[in-house]
Short mmCIF file of C-alpha atoms and ligand atoms in Angstrom, two decimals:
data_model
loop_
_atom_site.label_atom_id
_atom_site.label_comp_id
_atom_site.label_asym_id
_atom_site.label_seq_id
_atom_site.Cartn_x
_atom_site.Cartn_y
_atom_site.Cartn_z
CA UNK A 1 -5.12 32.87 98.58
CA UNK A 2 -8.17 32.42 100.91
CA UNK A 3 -10.66 29.82 100.87
CA UNK A 4 -13.25 32.34 99.64
CA UNK A 5 -11.30 32.95 96.43
CA UNK A 6 -11.46 30.70 93.38
CA UNK A 7 -8.85 29.83 90.77
CA UNK A 8 -11.69 29.86 88.06
CA UNK A 9 -12.89 33.26 88.49
CA UNK A 10 -11.47 36.80 89.08
CA UNK A 11 -13.65 38.27 91.90
CA UNK A 12 -14.19 42.05 92.17
CA UNK A 13 -15.57 43.92 95.41
CA UNK A 14 -17.12 46.96 94.11
CA UNK A 15 -18.25 49.89 96.40
CA UNK A 16 -18.72 53.66 96.13
CA UNK A 17 -19.68 56.68 98.16
CA UNK A 18 -17.39 55.92 101.00
CA UNK A 19 -17.43 59.70 101.95
CA UNK A 20 -14.31 59.54 104.13
CA UNK A 21 -14.03 62.19 106.65
CA UNK A 22 -11.18 62.97 109.16
CA UNK A 23 -13.41 61.27 111.90
CA UNK A 24 -13.54 58.22 109.64
CA UNK A 25 -9.96 57.13 110.90
CA UNK A 26 -10.06 53.54 111.95
CA UNK A 27 -13.79 52.87 111.01
CA UNK A 28 -13.23 51.39 107.44
CA UNK A 29 -10.25 49.02 108.11
CA UNK A 30 -12.29 45.96 108.91
CA UNK A 31 -14.72 46.60 106.20
CA UNK A 32 -11.72 46.85 103.61
CA UNK A 33 -9.94 44.07 105.10
CA UNK A 34 -13.19 41.76 104.67
CA UNK A 35 -13.71 43.04 101.04
CA UNK A 36 -9.99 42.27 100.29
CA UNK A 37 -10.42 38.66 101.57
CA UNK A 38 -13.33 38.05 99.55
CA UNK A 39 -11.98 39.54 96.31
CA UNK A 40 -9.11 39.63 93.98
CA UNK A 41 -9.28 43.40 93.60
CA UNK A 42 -11.52 46.24 94.84
CA UNK A 43 -13.30 48.78 92.80
CA UNK A 44 -13.95 51.95 94.31
CA UNK A 45 -16.72 54.19 92.36
CA UNK A 46 -16.06 57.65 93.36
CA UNK A 47 -17.07 59.99 96.56
CA UNK A 48 -14.06 58.51 98.11
CA UNK A 49 -13.86 61.46 100.27
CA UNK A 50 -16.69 63.89 101.73
CA UNK A 51 -15.03 67.28 100.88
CA UNK A 52 -12.28 66.41 98.72
CA UNK A 53 -9.45 67.53 101.03
CA UNK A 54 -5.81 66.18 101.24
CA UNK A 55 -6.70 65.30 105.11
CA UNK A 56 -9.62 63.14 104.20
CA UNK A 57 -7.57 61.44 101.20
CA UNK A 58 -4.80 60.76 103.79
CA UNK A 59 -7.20 58.94 106.17
CA UNK A 60 -8.59 56.98 103.42
CA UNK A 61 -5.09 56.07 102.25
CA UNK A 62 -4.38 54.82 105.97
CA UNK A 63 -7.41 52.80 105.95
CA UNK A 64 -6.55 50.95 102.90
CA UNK A 65 -3.35 50.14 104.28
CA UNK A 66 -4.88 46.68 105.36
CA UNK A 67 -5.58 45.92 101.77
CA UNK A 68 -3.16 43.60 100.02
CA UNK A 69 -5.04 43.23 96.69
CA UNK A 70 -5.10 45.85 93.89
CA UNK A 71 -7.36 48.74 94.29
CA UNK A 72 -8.84 50.60 91.06
CA UNK A 73 -10.90 53.87 91.64
CA UNK A 74 -12.43 56.78 89.95
CA UNK A 75 -13.25 60.01 91.74
CA UNK A 76 -16.57 61.33 92.43
CA UNK A 77 -18.03 64.87 92.45
CA UNK A 78 -17.34 65.18 96.38
CA UNK A 79 -13.62 64.47 95.60
CA UNK A 80 -13.66 67.64 93.63
CA UNK A 81 -15.22 69.92 96.08
CA UNK A 82 -11.92 71.08 97.81
CA UNK A 83 -10.69 71.97 94.39
CA UNK A 84 -7.72 69.80 94.96
CA UNK A 85 -8.61 66.61 92.98
CA UNK A 86 -5.13 66.01 91.70
CA UNK A 87 -3.81 66.09 95.33
CA UNK A 88 -6.59 63.48 96.42
CA UNK A 89 -5.39 61.36 93.40
CA UNK A 90 -1.75 61.73 94.39
CA UNK A 91 -2.33 60.98 97.99
CA UNK A 92 -4.27 57.65 97.17
CA UNK A 93 -1.64 56.74 94.42
CA UNK A 94 1.65 57.26 96.26
CA UNK A 95 0.39 56.33 99.95
CA UNK A 96 -2.13 53.50 99.15
CA UNK A 97 -1.06 52.15 95.49
CA UNK A 98 -4.62 52.94 94.42
CA UNK A 99 -4.88 53.05 90.72
CA UNK A 100 -7.16 56.12 89.91
CA UNK A 101 -8.63 56.14 86.48
CA UNK A 102 -9.81 59.22 84.54
CA UNK A 103 -10.38 58.12 81.26
CA UNK A 104 -7.74 55.46 81.39
CA UNK A 105 -7.54 51.67 81.28
CA UNK A 106 -5.81 48.99 83.30
CA UNK A 107 -5.71 45.22 83.59
CA UNK A 108 -6.54 43.07 86.67
CA UNK A 109 -5.55 39.46 86.33
CA UNK A 110 -6.60 39.32 82.64
CA UNK A 111 -9.77 41.57 82.92
CA UNK A 112 -9.80 44.99 81.50
CA UNK A 113 -11.04 47.91 83.43
CA UNK A 114 -12.04 51.35 81.97
CA UNK A 115 -12.77 54.00 84.57
CA UNK A 116 -13.97 57.67 84.31
CA UNK A 117 -15.96 59.79 86.89
CA UNK A 118 -18.76 60.61 84.25
CA UNK A 119 -21.10 63.68 84.82
CA UNK A 120 -24.63 64.78 84.97
CA UNK A 121 -27.26 65.93 82.41
CA UNK A 122 -30.19 63.40 82.51
CA UNK A 123 -31.42 60.40 80.64
CA UNK A 124 -33.09 59.76 77.41
CA UNK A 125 -35.52 62.33 76.07
CA UNK A 126 -34.98 64.13 79.37
CA UNK A 127 -31.27 64.75 78.55
CA UNK A 128 -29.96 68.47 78.57
CA UNK A 129 -29.14 69.58 74.95
CA UNK A 130 -26.27 71.81 74.14
CA UNK A 131 -28.40 74.70 73.12
CA UNK A 132 -28.68 78.46 74.17
CA UNK A 133 -26.58 79.91 76.88
CA UNK A 134 -22.83 79.35 76.85
CA UNK A 135 -23.12 77.91 80.50
CA UNK A 136 -25.79 75.30 79.23
CA UNK A 137 -23.32 74.35 76.46
CA UNK A 138 -20.27 74.16 78.83
CA UNK A 139 -22.28 71.94 81.10
CA UNK A 140 -23.30 69.75 78.30
CA UNK A 141 -19.83 69.72 76.96
CA UNK A 142 -18.42 68.34 80.35
CA UNK A 143 -20.77 65.37 79.79
CA UNK A 144 -19.60 64.81 76.25
CA UNK A 145 -15.95 65.02 77.27
CA UNK A 146 -16.63 62.44 80.16
CA UNK A 147 -18.38 60.22 77.54
CA UNK A 148 -15.31 60.43 75.24
CA UNK A 149 -12.93 59.70 77.98
CA UNK A 150 -15.06 56.50 78.63
CA UNK A 151 -14.94 55.67 74.86
CA UNK A 152 -11.22 56.06 74.55
CA UNK A 153 -10.63 54.05 77.71
CA UNK A 154 -12.91 51.16 76.42
CA UNK A 155 -11.32 51.08 72.95
CA UNK A 156 -7.89 50.56 74.54
CA UNK A 157 -8.98 47.25 76.23
CA UNK A 158 -7.75 44.18 74.37
CA UNK A 159 -8.98 41.70 77.08
CA UNK A 160 -12.03 39.25 76.35
CA UNK A 161 -13.44 40.37 79.69
CA UNK A 162 -14.10 43.94 80.56
CA UNK A 163 -15.58 46.18 83.43
CA UNK A 164 -16.31 49.79 83.48
CA UNK A 165 -16.12 51.70 86.58
CA UNK A 166 -18.04 55.11 86.77
CA UNK A 167 -19.22 57.47 89.55
CA UNK A 168 -22.24 58.86 87.68
CA UNK A 169 -24.98 56.48 86.37
CA UNK A 170 -25.11 55.74 82.67
CA UNK A 171 -28.69 54.68 82.80
CA UNK A 172 -31.99 55.81 84.32
CA UNK A 173 -32.69 52.22 85.82
CA UNK A 174 -30.33 52.53 88.71
CA UNK A 175 -31.24 55.87 89.87
CA UNK A 176 -34.88 54.98 90.27
CA UNK A 177 -35.75 55.44 93.87
CA UNK A 178 -34.42 58.79 93.95
CA UNK A 179 -36.55 62.01 93.79
CA UNK A 180 -37.43 62.33 89.96
CA UNK A 181 -36.47 66.19 90.23
CA UNK A 182 -32.91 65.24 90.71
CA UNK A 183 -32.51 62.56 88.02
CA UNK A 184 -30.85 65.05 85.79
CA UNK A 185 -28.01 65.43 88.26
CA UNK A 186 -27.24 61.75 88.89
CA UNK A 187 -26.06 60.65 85.41
CA UNK A 188 -26.19 61.01 81.79
CA UNK A 189 -27.31 58.85 78.82
CA UNK A 190 -24.36 60.06 77.12
CA UNK A 191 -22.29 57.79 79.37
CA UNK A 192 -24.53 54.86 77.78
CA UNK A 193 -23.39 55.54 74.31
CA UNK A 194 -19.82 54.29 74.56
CA UNK A 195 -21.01 51.20 76.53
CA UNK A 196 -23.27 50.22 73.42
CA UNK A 197 -20.35 50.52 71.10
CA UNK A 198 -18.05 48.58 73.43
CA UNK A 199 -19.90 46.28 75.73
CA UNK A 200 -18.46 45.28 78.83
CA UNK A 201 -19.23 42.36 81.29
CA UNK A 202 -20.53 44.91 83.92
CA UNK A 203 -20.70 48.56 85.00
CA UNK A 204 -20.41 49.73 88.44
CA UNK A 205 -21.23 53.29 89.58
CA UNK A 206 -22.13 55.13 92.67
CA UNK A 207 -23.64 58.62 93.35
CA UNK A 208 -27.29 57.73 93.46
CA UNK A 209 -27.37 56.80 97.24
CA UNK A 210 -30.99 56.22 97.05
CA UNK A 211 -31.22 54.50 93.69
CA UNK A 212 -31.65 50.96 92.62
CA UNK A 213 -29.14 48.17 93.02
CA UNK A 214 -29.25 46.65 89.35
CA UNK A 215 -30.23 47.69 85.82
CA UNK A 216 -29.22 47.07 82.36
CA UNK A 217 -28.04 49.30 79.43
CA UNK A 218 -30.18 49.39 76.10
CA UNK A 219 -27.59 46.69 75.01
CA UNK A 220 -27.99 44.38 77.86
CA UNK A 221 -25.07 45.05 79.86
CA UNK A 222 -25.59 44.79 83.71
CA UNK A 223 -25.26 47.95 85.52
CA UNK A 224 -24.68 47.86 89.39
CA UNK A 225 -25.37 50.78 91.63
CA UNK A 226 -22.80 50.16 94.33
CA UNK A 227 -23.34 53.31 96.37
CA UNK A 228 -22.33 52.13 100.01
CA UNK A 229 -25.44 53.78 101.66
CA UNK A 230 -27.69 51.92 99.18
CA UNK A 231 -26.07 48.65 99.66
CA UNK A 232 -26.28 48.96 103.41
CA UNK A 233 -29.85 49.92 103.30
CA UNK A 234 -31.01 47.44 100.69
CA UNK A 235 -29.12 44.39 102.05
CA UNK A 236 -29.10 44.65 105.72
CA UNK A 237 -26.86 42.19 107.35
CA UNK A 238 -24.33 42.05 104.43
CA UNK A 239 -21.20 43.90 104.12
CA UNK A 240 -21.78 46.88 101.77
CA UNK A 241 -19.78 45.89 98.76
CA UNK A 242 -20.97 44.01 95.66
CA UNK A 243 -19.00 40.89 94.63
CA UNK A 244 -18.73 40.19 90.93
CA UNK A 245 -17.16 37.19 89.48
CA UNK A 246 -15.53 37.14 85.95
CA UNK A 247 -14.52 33.79 84.56
CA UNK A 248 -10.68 33.66 84.54
CA UNK A 249 -9.32 33.37 80.94
CA UNK A 250 -7.41 30.20 80.63
CA UNK A 251 -3.72 30.45 79.83
CA UNK A 252 -2.19 27.84 77.68
CA UNK A 253 0.91 26.36 78.99
CA UNK A 254 3.78 26.31 76.58
FE1 LIG B 1 -21.94 60.20 97.10
FE1 LIG B 2 -21.50 61.68 94.00
#
């Protein structure tokens, strides 16, 4: 336990959009080591690699070797680009002990975590509807499937404190700052629906590199955009991860 950590809270360091390439070898160790010193666990919000190759996943696994706290992650769209997301996942799991969530839940020090990549489709009245060509219906179905996976992960959590980890944004608020033309590709309100039924303490996502740091769901749940390029630009001089504290649940001694 370092001086920065407290017995009264569980601290999470969240960051997304690392976009690791083969040239990234050696460049992230210090960053990860600082994040791990400050937190009890790391949350990685997708676009872990740039092209979704095994080579990039190995570089990331190597960089993570300095981290001794648990690491929970979801994949992002870039992690699918190489067509081998299962391999990316396996390398991170086996070589770095990362818990990659794809519609599953896990627990870190009494805090429940639900994770899913999510998908695009737009927000509110601008949401794409499942109408017309089969390709449109397939696209919308993908967003619905991801929302269902999030819902089933959230439904599994039995802990009083909960966190949701996504890559795509569930709300429009944290993509503000991006060109309006691409909002529909940055997330989907369909991901917000499960969060209204199963509120959490915080939602973390990435993907919108030029978005806004903080927003809220309609239900008032805080949503944090932790895309690394955004954190670096918006908070110069600070390490590009967001620390989030959850009060530690008291365990009653027998
Ligand atoms: Fe990204
Ligand atoms: Fe992305």
